[in-house]
Amino acid sequence: MYQELLQPHLISRALPKGFESTVHWKFREAEKHDSPHTFIAELKNARVWGRNGAVITSDNCLLTDVSREFGEKPPWEHSIFERLQLPEPYFLDGTAVVLSAAGGEGYFHWLLEVLPRLHLLSLADISFDSIDAFIVNSQETSYQQETLARLGVPADKIVTSDRFPHLKAERLLVPSLPGITGNPPSWVCEFLRDRFLPEERLSPTRRIYIQRPQEVDRRRVVNEPQTLELLSRFGFEPVKFELLSVAEQARIVASSEAIIGPHGAGLSNLVFGTPKTKVIEVFNPSYVNVCFWAISDRIGADYYYLLSDDPKPKEDENPCLPKANIRMPLDRLEKALEQLFSRSRV
């Protein structure tokens, strides 16, 4: 069985509003891109391998379009081909569905790439009751447990790739990945908003600064005390999303008129924002990732960005240093705040 669901289409975005002299080339490069079609495939005696949920057919073919890994490399360089032999698979009777995706242990990829595959089941009129096993990356975090329960996935039917790295299913349902990683299409945002936003209409009045978790060892804001002091003068309050439920995070973002933060998973919650919400994302110049601009564009937010006070690579260089810390550009940030916001309303 193979069922096409949503047709491919071209996504066109408005370039972000920066406070730099020119728009960073990463944004210009992603101004337009193709969003692929979506589908559901049914396979007999297929296997699922590894933490990213690679799918292997009964005749030992890797389905590369649903077996994504990070990095730009050809299909024949998939990590599965580095192994001489795979361990014996754990067999799943009945019907299983693979939801695991590259990076699905993390909040962004879980929210924007794992969970939307459940929506494709609904579009194909496949009842969750007919499924015996839901294969996900893991379910150790509270947000994984909360979101699966909210979407109606029974806890006793969850099978995790981290515990069972090699699985074989009598009947395997394979929803396509939602799109190109880091580029969620509109239907993904609409699905998440429909399922996780509170029913009552909220008035967007808060101004929030999304802090990076204390325990993280990458993209730390090295001058955060000074940053918080500056932001407080414009009515911003710090929030630590890692301490809150997904429902609480969604409510806070939906209640916010302005959101500022360093590049990080907490900005995934922009998907719950309201149109015209002002967003300022701050990057280390050595790692500019456009995924949160992509979300902001889909929901109609007013997106801006700043580059931190850290060494800048040459225009034609892409060092891609995702762990690089961030020194907030306080002078330029203050000018941006004065341009966009009034001083504290307290």
mmCIF file of C-alpha atoms in Angstrom:
data_model
loop_
_atom_site.group_PDB
_atom_site.id
_atom_site.type_symbol
_atom_site.label_atom_id
_atom_site.label_comp_id
_atom_site.label_asym_id
_atom_site.label_seq_id
_atom_site.Cartn_x
_atom_site.Cartn_y
_atom_site.Cartn_z
ATOM 1 C CA MET A 1 0.000 0.000 0.000
ATOM 2 C CA TYR A 2 1.206 3.470 -0.913
ATOM 3 C CA GLN A 3 -1.012 6.505 -0.415
ATOM 4 C CA GLU A 4 -0.061 10.047 -1.393
ATOM 5 C CA LEU A 5 -1.482 12.656 0.977
ATOM 6 C CA LEU A 6 -0.249 16.224 0.419
ATOM 7 C CA GLN A 7 1.170 17.467 -2.861
ATOM 8 C CA PRO A 8 4.625 19.061 -3.192
ATOM 9 C CA HIS A 9 4.669 22.833 -3.236
ATOM 10 C CA LEU A 10 7.017 25.793 -3.284
ATOM 11 C CA ILE A 11 7.557 27.669 -0.031
ATOM 12 C CA SER A 12 8.410 31.356 -0.451
ATOM 13 C CA ARG A 13 9.431 33.385 2.585
ATOM 14 C CA ALA A 14 9.814 37.067 3.313
ATOM 15 C CA LEU A 15 13.447 37.803 4.113
ATOM 16 C CA PRO A 16 14.011 38.575 7.795
ATOM 17 C CA LYS A 17 14.487 42.066 9.094
ATOM 18 C CA GLY A 18 18.017 42.269 10.347
ATOM 19 C CA PHE A 19 19.937 44.977 12.104
ATOM 20 C CA GLU A 20 22.972 44.145 9.981
ATOM 21 C CA SER A 21 24.061 45.968 6.826
ATOM 22 C CA THR A 22 23.007 43.043 4.615
ATOM 23 C CA VAL A 23 20.805 39.986 5.089
ATOM 24 C CA HIS A 24 22.924 36.962 5.970
ATOM 25 C CA TRP A 25 23.449 34.617 3.015
ATOM 26 C CA LYS A 26 21.874 31.707 4.904
ATOM 27 C CA PHE A 27 18.512 33.469 4.771
ATOM 28 C CA ARG A 28 18.881 34.467 1.145
ATOM 29 C CA GLU A 29 19.729 30.866 0.267
ATOM 30 C CA ALA A 30 16.515 29.596 1.926
ATOM 31 C CA GLU A 31 14.150 32.303 0.661
ATOM 32 C CA LYS A 32 12.479 29.748 -1.621
ATOM 33 C CA HIS A 33 12.542 25.981 -1.430
ATOM 34 C CA ASP A 34 10.472 22.972 -2.423
ATOM 35 C CA SER A 35 8.413 21.158 0.177
ATOM 36 C CA PRO A 36 8.126 17.501 -0.887
ATOM 37 C CA HIS A 37 4.933 15.476 -1.106
ATOM 38 C CA THR A 38 3.782 13.448 1.889
ATOM 39 C CA PHE A 39 2.646 9.846 1.911
ATOM 40 C CA ILE A 40 1.993 6.681 3.892
ATOM 41 C CA ALA A 41 3.611 3.408 2.808
ATOM 42 C CA GLU A 42 2.828 -0.081 4.082
ATOM 43 C CA LEU A 43 5.602 -2.687 4.133
ATOM 44 C CA LYS A 44 5.603 -6.366 5.089
ATOM 45 C CA ASN A 45 8.419 -7.705 7.272
ATOM 46 C CA ALA A 46 10.370 -4.462 7.030
ATOM 47 C CA ARG A 47 12.920 -3.397 9.605
ATOM 48 C CA VAL A 48 13.715 -0.211 11.510
ATOM 49 C CA TRP A 49 17.336 0.397 12.436
ATOM 50 C CA GLY A 50 19.082 2.821 14.738
ATOM 51 C CA ARG A 51 18.305 5.934 16.707
ATOM 52 C CA ASN A 52 17.147 7.826 13.595
ATOM 53 C CA GLY A 53 14.651 5.196 12.462
ATOM 54 C CA ALA A 54 16.180 4.035 9.169
ATOM 55 C CA VAL A 55 13.745 1.823 7.228
ATOM 56 C CA ILE A 56 14.906 -1.363 5.469
ATOM 57 C CA THR A 57 12.609 -3.382 3.211
ATOM 58 C CA SER A 58 12.210 -7.171 3.369
ATOM 59 C CA ASP A 59 14.615 -7.475 0.414
ATOM 60 C CA ASN A 60 17.285 -5.408 2.228
ATOM 61 C CA CYS A 61 16.855 -2.054 0.493
ATOM 62 C CA LEU A 62 17.343 1.135 2.515
ATOM 63 C CA LEU A 63 14.534 3.638 1.898
ATOM 64 C CA THR A 64 16.648 6.764 1.882
ATOM 65 C CA ASP A 65 13.819 9.318 1.731
ATOM 66 C CA VAL A 66 12.577 8.182 5.164
ATOM 67 C CA SER A 67 16.015 7.317 6.599
ATOM 68 C CA ARG A 68 17.451 10.785 7.027
ATOM 69 C CA GLU A 69 20.676 11.594 8.844
ATOM 70 C CA PHE A 70 22.294 14.950 9.546
ATOM 71 C CA GLY A 71 24.745 16.377 7.073
ATOM 72 C CA GLU A 72 24.713 16.730 3.337
ATOM 73 C CA LYS A 73 25.893 13.383 2.028
ATOM 74 C CA PRO A 74 24.763 10.971 -0.682
ATOM 75 C CA PRO A 75 22.550 7.983 0.233
ATOM 76 C CA TRP A 76 25.393 5.479 -0.152
ATOM 77 C CA GLU A 77 27.230 7.190 2.702
ATOM 78 C CA HIS A 78 24.451 6.434 5.195
ATOM 79 C CA SER A 79 25.958 5.196 8.458
ATOM 80 C CA ILE A 80 24.203 1.830 8.156
ATOM 81 C CA PHE A 81 26.647 0.875 5.414
ATOM 82 C CA GLU A 82 29.534 1.247 7.845
ATOM 83 C CA ARG A 83 28.364 -1.832 9.740
ATOM 84 C CA LEU A 84 29.410 -5.311 8.666
ATOM 85 C CA GLN A 85 26.416 -6.917 10.348
ATOM 86 C CA LEU A 86 23.331 -5.854 12.282
ATOM 87 C CA PRO A 87 22.192 -7.659 15.434
ATOM 88 C CA GLU A 88 19.132 -9.876 15.290
ATOM 89 C CA PRO A 89 15.992 -7.712 15.173
ATOM 90 C CA TYR A 90 13.298 -7.716 17.821
ATOM 91 C CA PHE A 91 10.081 -8.865 16.121
ATOM 92 C CA LEU A 92 6.840 -6.908 16.445
ATOM 93 C CA ASP A 93 3.609 -8.780 15.779
ATOM 94 C CA GLY A 94 0.752 -6.976 14.081
ATOM 95 C CA THR A 95 0.981 -3.397 12.827
ATOM 96 C CA ALA A 96 3.705 -0.927 13.798
ATOM 97 C CA VAL A 97 4.291 2.660 12.688
ATOM 98 C CA VAL A 98 7.723 4.298 12.590
ATOM 99 C CA LEU A 99 7.841 7.875 13.889
ATOM 100 C CA SER A 100 11.534 8.131 14.815
ATOM 101 C CA ALA A 101 13.479 10.848 13.016
ATOM 102 C CA ALA A 102 17.012 12.222 13.023
ATOM 103 C CA GLY A 103 17.513 14.234 16.198
ATOM 104 C CA GLY A 104 14.160 13.104 17.562
ATOM 105 C CA GLU A 105 15.579 12.943 21.089
ATOM 106 C CA GLY A 106 15.703 16.759 21.051
ATOM 107 C CA TYR A 107 12.786 19.138 21.451
ATOM 108 C CA PHE A 108 12.867 20.800 18.020
ATOM 109 C CA HIS A 109 13.022 17.622 15.956
ATOM 110 C CA TRP A 110 10.562 15.854 18.248
ATOM 111 C CA LEU A 111 8.000 18.632 17.966
ATOM 112 C CA LEU A 112 8.431 19.522 14.290
ATOM 113 C CA GLU A 113 9.410 16.191 12.713
ATOM 114 C CA VAL A 114 8.390 13.223 14.895
ATOM 115 C CA LEU A 115 4.915 14.257 16.080
ATOM 116 C CA PRO A 116 3.651 15.496 12.678
ATOM 117 C CA ARG A 117 4.023 11.977 11.294
ATOM 118 C CA LEU A 118 1.074 11.071 13.511
ATOM 119 C CA HIS A 119 -1.015 13.644 11.661
ATOM 120 C CA LEU A 120 -0.291 11.865 8.391
ATOM 121 C CA LEU A 121 -1.891 8.742 9.857
ATOM 122 C CA SER A 122 -5.034 10.750 10.517
ATOM 123 C CA LEU A 123 -5.008 12.155 6.980
ATOM 124 C CA ALA A 124 -4.854 8.569 5.701
ATOM 125 C CA ASP A 125 -7.836 7.612 7.923
ATOM 126 C CA ILE A 126 -5.735 5.140 9.895
ATOM 127 C CA SER A 127 -7.074 4.687 13.413
ATOM 128 C CA PHE A 128 -4.597 4.595 16.274
ATOM 129 C CA ASP A 129 -6.612 1.630 17.592
ATOM 130 C CA SER A 130 -5.450 -0.413 14.593
ATOM 131 C CA ILE A 131 -1.784 0.104 15.496
ATOM 132 C CA ASP A 132 -0.014 -2.250 17.887
ATOM 133 C CA ALA A 133 3.297 -0.381 18.236
ATOM 134 C CA PHE A 134 4.390 3.247 17.832
ATOM 135 C CA ILE A 135 8.156 3.427 17.239
ATOM 136 C CA VAL A 136 9.762 6.644 18.535
ATOM 137 C CA ASN A 137 13.334 7.702 19.296
ATOM 138 C CA SER A 138 12.835 7.641 23.057
ATOM 139 C CA GLN A 139 10.341 8.625 25.733
ATOM 140 C CA GLU A 140 12.581 9.601 28.616
ATOM 141 C CA THR A 141 11.706 13.290 28.740
ATOM 142 C CA SER A 142 8.554 14.778 30.181
ATOM 143 C CA TYR A 143 7.769 16.581 26.922
ATOM 144 C CA GLN A 144 7.883 13.303 24.980
ATOM 145 C CA GLN A 145 5.527 11.631 27.423
ATOM 146 C CA GLU A 146 3.198 14.643 27.593
ATOM 147 C CA THR A 147 2.885 15.158 23.852
ATOM 148 C CA LEU A 148 2.338 11.489 23.019
ATOM 149 C CA ALA A 149 -0.396 11.280 25.646
ATOM 150 C CA ARG A 150 -1.973 14.510 24.386
ATOM 151 C CA LEU A 151 -2.088 13.105 20.854
ATOM 152 C CA GLY A 152 -3.719 9.874 22.001
ATOM 153 C CA VAL A 153 -0.825 7.421 21.781
ATOM 154 C CA PRO A 154 -1.285 4.696 24.440
ATOM 155 C CA ALA A 155 1.763 4.391 26.691
ATOM 156 C CA ASP A 156 1.698 0.589 26.515
ATOM 157 C CA LYS A 157 2.057 0.689 22.721
ATOM 158 C CA ILE A 158 5.224 2.807 22.628
ATOM 159 C CA VAL A 159 8.435 1.111 21.467
ATOM 160 C CA THR A 160 11.650 3.139 21.568
ATOM 161 C CA SER A 161 14.577 3.053 19.170
ATOM 162 C CA ASP A 162 17.061 3.653 21.980
ATOM 163 C CA ARG A 163 15.966 0.430 23.718
ATOM 164 C CA PHE A 164 15.340 -1.625 20.570
ATOM 165 C CA PRO A 165 17.780 -0.353 17.917
ATOM 166 C CA HIS A 166 16.826 -3.085 15.427
ATOM 167 C CA LEU A 167 13.165 -3.940 14.931
ATOM 168 C CA LYS A 168 11.241 -6.064 12.448
ATOM 169 C CA ALA A 169 7.514 -5.610 11.994
ATOM 170 C CA GLU A 170 4.970 -7.982 10.543
ATOM 171 C CA ARG A 171 3.300 -4.919 9.004
ATOM 172 C CA LEU A 172 5.096 -1.569 9.070
ATOM 173 C CA LEU A 173 3.418 1.755 8.333
ATOM 174 C CA VAL A 174 5.876 4.414 7.183
ATOM 175 C CA PRO A 175 4.641 8.016 7.143
ATOM 176 C CA SER A 176 6.901 10.304 5.153
ATOM 177 C CA LEU A 177 9.032 12.814 6.988
ATOM 178 C CA PRO A 178 7.190 16.157 7.171
ATOM 179 C CA GLY A 179 9.608 18.005 4.911
ATOM 180 C CA ILE A 180 13.204 19.123 4.629
ATOM 181 C CA THR A 181 14.654 19.203 8.134
ATOM 182 C CA GLY A 182 14.538 22.664 9.670
ATOM 183 C CA ASN A 183 11.960 23.826 7.122
ATOM 184 C CA PRO A 184 8.529 22.910 8.493
ATOM 185 C CA PRO A 185 5.669 23.395 6.030
ATOM 186 C CA SER A 186 2.497 25.225 7.024
ATOM 187 C CA TRP A 187 0.527 22.057 7.719
ATOM 188 C CA VAL A 188 2.999 21.040 10.447
ATOM 189 C CA CYS A 189 2.566 24.370 12.230
ATOM 190 C CA GLU A 190 -1.217 24.232 11.875
ATOM 191 C CA PHE A 191 -1.317 20.695 13.287
ATOM 192 C CA LEU A 192 0.742 21.606 16.359
ATOM 193 C CA ARG A 193 -1.219 24.788 16.989
ATOM 194 C CA ASP A 194 -4.502 22.913 16.704
ATOM 195 C CA ARG A 195 -3.450 20.224 19.159
ATOM 196 C CA PHE A 196 -1.485 22.165 21.781
ATOM 197 C CA LEU A 197 -2.727 25.748 21.941
ATOM 198 C CA PRO A 198 -5.319 26.505 24.637
ATOM 199 C CA GLU A 199 -8.880 26.830 23.409
ATOM 200 C CA GLU A 200 -9.462 30.286 24.857
ATOM 201 C CA ARG A 201 -8.155 33.289 22.964
ATOM 202 C CA LEU A 202 -5.186 34.822 24.780
ATOM 203 C CA SER A 203 -4.180 38.468 24.706
ATOM 204 C CA PRO A 204 -0.509 38.793 23.624
ATOM 205 C CA THR A 205 0.919 41.279 26.123
ATOM 206 C CA ARG A 206 3.999 39.623 27.636
ATOM 207 C CA ARG A 207 7.592 40.250 26.616
ATOM 208 C CA ILE A 208 9.816 37.237 27.213
ATOM 209 C CA TYR A 209 13.472 36.291 26.953
ATOM 210 C CA ILE A 210 14.059 32.554 26.471
ATOM 211 C CA GLN A 211 17.048 31.455 28.533
ATOM 212 C CA ARG A 212 19.267 28.545 27.603
ATOM 213 C CA PRO A 213 19.175 25.682 30.158
ATOM 214 C CA GLN A 214 21.865 25.956 32.823
ATOM 215 C CA GLU A 215 23.167 22.451 32.164
ATOM 216 C CA VAL A 216 23.819 22.875 28.435
ATOM 217 C CA ASP A 217 27.430 23.119 27.312
ATOM 218 C CA ARG A 218 26.839 24.877 24.002
ATOM 219 C CA ARG A 219 25.505 28.222 22.808
ATOM 220 C CA ARG A 220 25.657 29.631 26.321
ATOM 221 C CA VAL A 221 25.135 33.375 26.631
ATOM 222 C CA VAL A 222 28.390 34.428 28.258
ATOM 223 C CA ASN A 223 27.152 37.885 29.297
ATOM 224 C CA GLU A 224 23.651 36.916 30.355
ATOM 225 C CA PRO A 225 23.479 38.989 33.592
ATOM 226 C CA GLN A 226 24.091 42.182 31.606
ATOM 227 C CA THR A 227 21.618 40.990 28.962
ATOM 228 C CA LEU A 228 18.894 40.409 31.545
ATOM 229 C CA GLU A 229 19.468 43.836 33.076
ATOM 230 C CA LEU A 230 19.126 45.506 29.682
ATOM 231 C CA LEU A 231 16.006 43.558 28.746
ATOM 232 C CA SER A 232 14.327 44.290 32.071
ATOM 233 C CA ARG A 233 14.384 47.997 31.212
ATOM 234 C CA PHE A 234 12.120 47.200 28.268
ATOM 235 C CA GLY A 235 9.709 45.028 30.221
ATOM 236 C CA PHE A 236 11.136 41.618 29.311
ATOM 237 C CA GLU A 237 10.988 38.699 31.744
ATOM 238 C CA PRO A 238 13.248 35.618 31.552
ATOM 239 C CA VAL A 239 11.621 32.205 31.101
ATOM 240 C CA LYS A 240 13.110 28.742 31.471
ATOM 241 C CA PHE A 241 11.040 26.532 29.212
ATOM 242 C CA GLU A 242 12.815 23.331 30.251
ATOM 243 C CA LEU A 243 11.069 23.621 33.651
ATOM 244 C CA LEU A 244 7.581 23.850 32.134
ATOM 245 C CA SER A 245 5.150 21.518 30.424
ATOM 246 C CA VAL A 246 4.577 21.871 26.693
ATOM 247 C CA ALA A 247 1.084 23.178 27.440
ATOM 248 C CA GLU A 248 2.557 25.877 29.694
ATOM 249 C CA GLN A 249 5.174 26.793 27.094
ATOM 250 C CA ALA A 250 2.507 27.094 24.400
ATOM 251 C CA ARG A 251 0.367 29.323 26.624
ATOM 252 C CA ILE A 252 3.275 31.649 27.440
ATOM 253 C CA VAL A 253 4.273 32.081 23.793
ATOM 254 C CA ALA A 254 0.667 32.607 22.715
ATOM 255 C CA SER A 255 0.441 35.312 25.401
ATOM 256 C CA SER A 256 3.577 37.145 24.232
ATOM 257 C CA GLU A 257 3.854 40.191 21.997
ATOM 258 C CA ALA A 258 7.650 39.988 21.886
ATOM 259 C CA ILE A 259 10.132 37.110 22.156
ATOM 260 C CA ILE A 260 13.925 37.345 22.304
ATOM 261 C CA GLY A 261 16.429 34.550 22.637
ATOM 262 C CA PRO A 262 19.710 33.023 21.526
ATOM 263 C CA HIS A 263 19.416 30.314 18.899
ATOM 264 C CA GLY A 264 18.236 27.188 20.705
ATOM 265 C CA ALA A 265 15.494 24.605 21.061
ATOM 266 C CA GLY A 266 13.310 26.852 23.235
ATOM 267 C CA LEU A 267 12.531 28.907 20.140
ATOM 268 C CA SER A 268 10.722 25.869 18.714
ATOM 269 C CA ASN A 269 7.764 27.180 20.687
ATOM 270 C CA LEU A 270 7.482 30.053 18.216
ATOM 271 C CA VAL A 271 5.107 27.686 16.442
ATOM 272 C CA PHE A 272 2.570 28.685 19.128
ATOM 273 C CA GLY A 273 3.049 32.418 18.618
ATOM 274 C CA THR A 274 0.532 34.893 17.269
ATOM 275 C CA PRO A 275 0.776 36.821 13.995
ATOM 276 C CA LYS A 276 2.790 40.048 14.287
ATOM 277 C CA THR A 277 4.619 38.824 17.397
ATOM 278 C CA LYS A 278 8.035 40.486 17.327
ATOM 279 C CA VAL A 279 10.894 37.990 17.443
ATOM 280 C CA ILE A 280 14.614 38.738 17.814
ATOM 281 C CA GLU A 281 16.905 35.726 17.472
ATOM 282 C CA VAL A 282 20.616 36.085 18.240
ATOM 283 C CA PHE A 283 23.248 33.939 16.508
ATOM 284 C CA ASN A 284 26.944 33.393 16.859
ATOM 285 C CA PRO A 285 28.185 34.360 13.355
ATOM 286 C CA SER A 286 29.816 30.926 13.090
ATOM 287 C CA TYR A 287 26.448 29.166 13.269
ATOM 288 C CA VAL A 288 23.417 30.703 11.591
ATOM 289 C CA ASN A 289 20.485 28.292 11.324
ATOM 290 C CA VAL A 290 17.286 29.507 9.665
ATOM 291 C CA CYS A 291 14.818 27.021 11.195
ATOM 292 C CA PHE A 292 13.163 29.490 13.588
ATOM 293 C CA TRP A 293 12.848 32.121 10.882
ATOM 294 C CA ALA A 294 11.079 29.407 8.879
ATOM 295 C CA ILE A 295 8.590 28.856 11.707
ATOM 296 C CA SER A 296 8.121 32.589 12.248
ATOM 297 C CA ASP A 297 7.334 33.066 8.574
ATOM 298 C CA ARG A 298 4.730 30.285 8.622
ATOM 299 C CA ILE A 299 2.827 31.818 11.561
ATOM 300 C CA GLY A 300 3.168 35.432 10.382
ATOM 301 C CA ALA A 301 5.507 36.645 13.130
ATOM 302 C CA ASP A 302 7.612 39.796 12.709
ATOM 303 C CA TYR A 303 11.087 38.219 12.697
ATOM 304 C CA TYR A 304 14.414 40.012 13.255
ATOM 305 C CA TYR A 305 17.888 38.719 13.970
ATOM 306 C CA LEU A 306 21.207 39.898 15.359
ATOM 307 C CA LEU A 307 24.719 38.495 15.116
ATOM 308 C CA SER A 308 26.591 38.293 18.396
ATOM 309 C CA ASP A 309 29.801 40.091 19.337
ATOM 310 C CA ASP A 310 31.923 37.127 18.290
ATOM 311 C CA PRO A 311 34.404 36.726 15.409
ATOM 312 C CA LYS A 312 32.727 36.699 12.008
ATOM 313 C CA PRO A 313 33.795 34.276 9.272
ATOM 314 C CA LYS A 314 34.293 35.481 5.731
ATOM 315 C CA GLU A 315 31.168 35.856 3.603
ATOM 316 C CA ASP A 316 31.888 32.706 1.611
ATOM 317 C CA GLU A 317 32.823 30.574 4.641
ATOM 318 C CA ASN A 318 30.474 28.328 6.604
ATOM 319 C CA PRO A 319 32.330 27.060 9.694
ATOM 320 C CA CYS A 320 29.107 25.548 11.126
ATOM 321 C CA LEU A 321 30.077 25.575 14.801
ATOM 322 C CA PRO A 322 26.811 24.703 16.581
ATOM 323 C CA LYS A 323 28.425 24.649 20.027
ATOM 324 C CA ALA A 324 29.889 28.155 19.826
ATOM 325 C CA ASN A 325 28.858 30.360 22.749
ATOM 326 C CA ILE A 326 27.141 33.692 22.248
ATOM 327 C CA ARG A 327 28.191 37.115 23.482
ATOM 328 C CA MET A 328 25.105 39.284 23.285
ATOM 329 C CA PRO A 329 25.769 42.483 21.293
ATOM 330 C CA LEU A 330 24.465 44.746 24.052
ATOM 331 C CA ASP A 331 24.921 48.075 22.259
ATOM 332 C CA ARG A 332 23.227 46.874 19.085
ATOM 333 C CA LEU A 333 20.575 45.012 21.063
ATOM 334 C CA GLU A 334 19.719 48.193 22.968
ATOM 335 C CA LYS A 335 19.360 50.119 19.705
ATOM 336 C CA ALA A 336 17.092 47.397 18.358
ATOM 337 C CA LEU A 337 14.969 47.469 21.498
ATOM 338 C CA GLU A 338 14.654 51.246 21.335
ATOM 339 C CA GLN A 339 13.583 50.969 17.716
ATOM 340 C CA LEU A 340 10.968 48.277 18.311
ATOM 341 C CA PHE A 341 9.725 48.717 21.880
ATOM 342 C CA SER A 342 8.967 51.333 24.462
ATOM 343 C CA ARG A 343 10.745 51.231 27.781
ATOM 344 C CA SER A 344 9.361 49.148 30.627
ATOM 345 C CA ARG A 345 5.656 49.615 31.168
ATOM 346 C CA VAL A 346 5.994 48.984 34.895
#
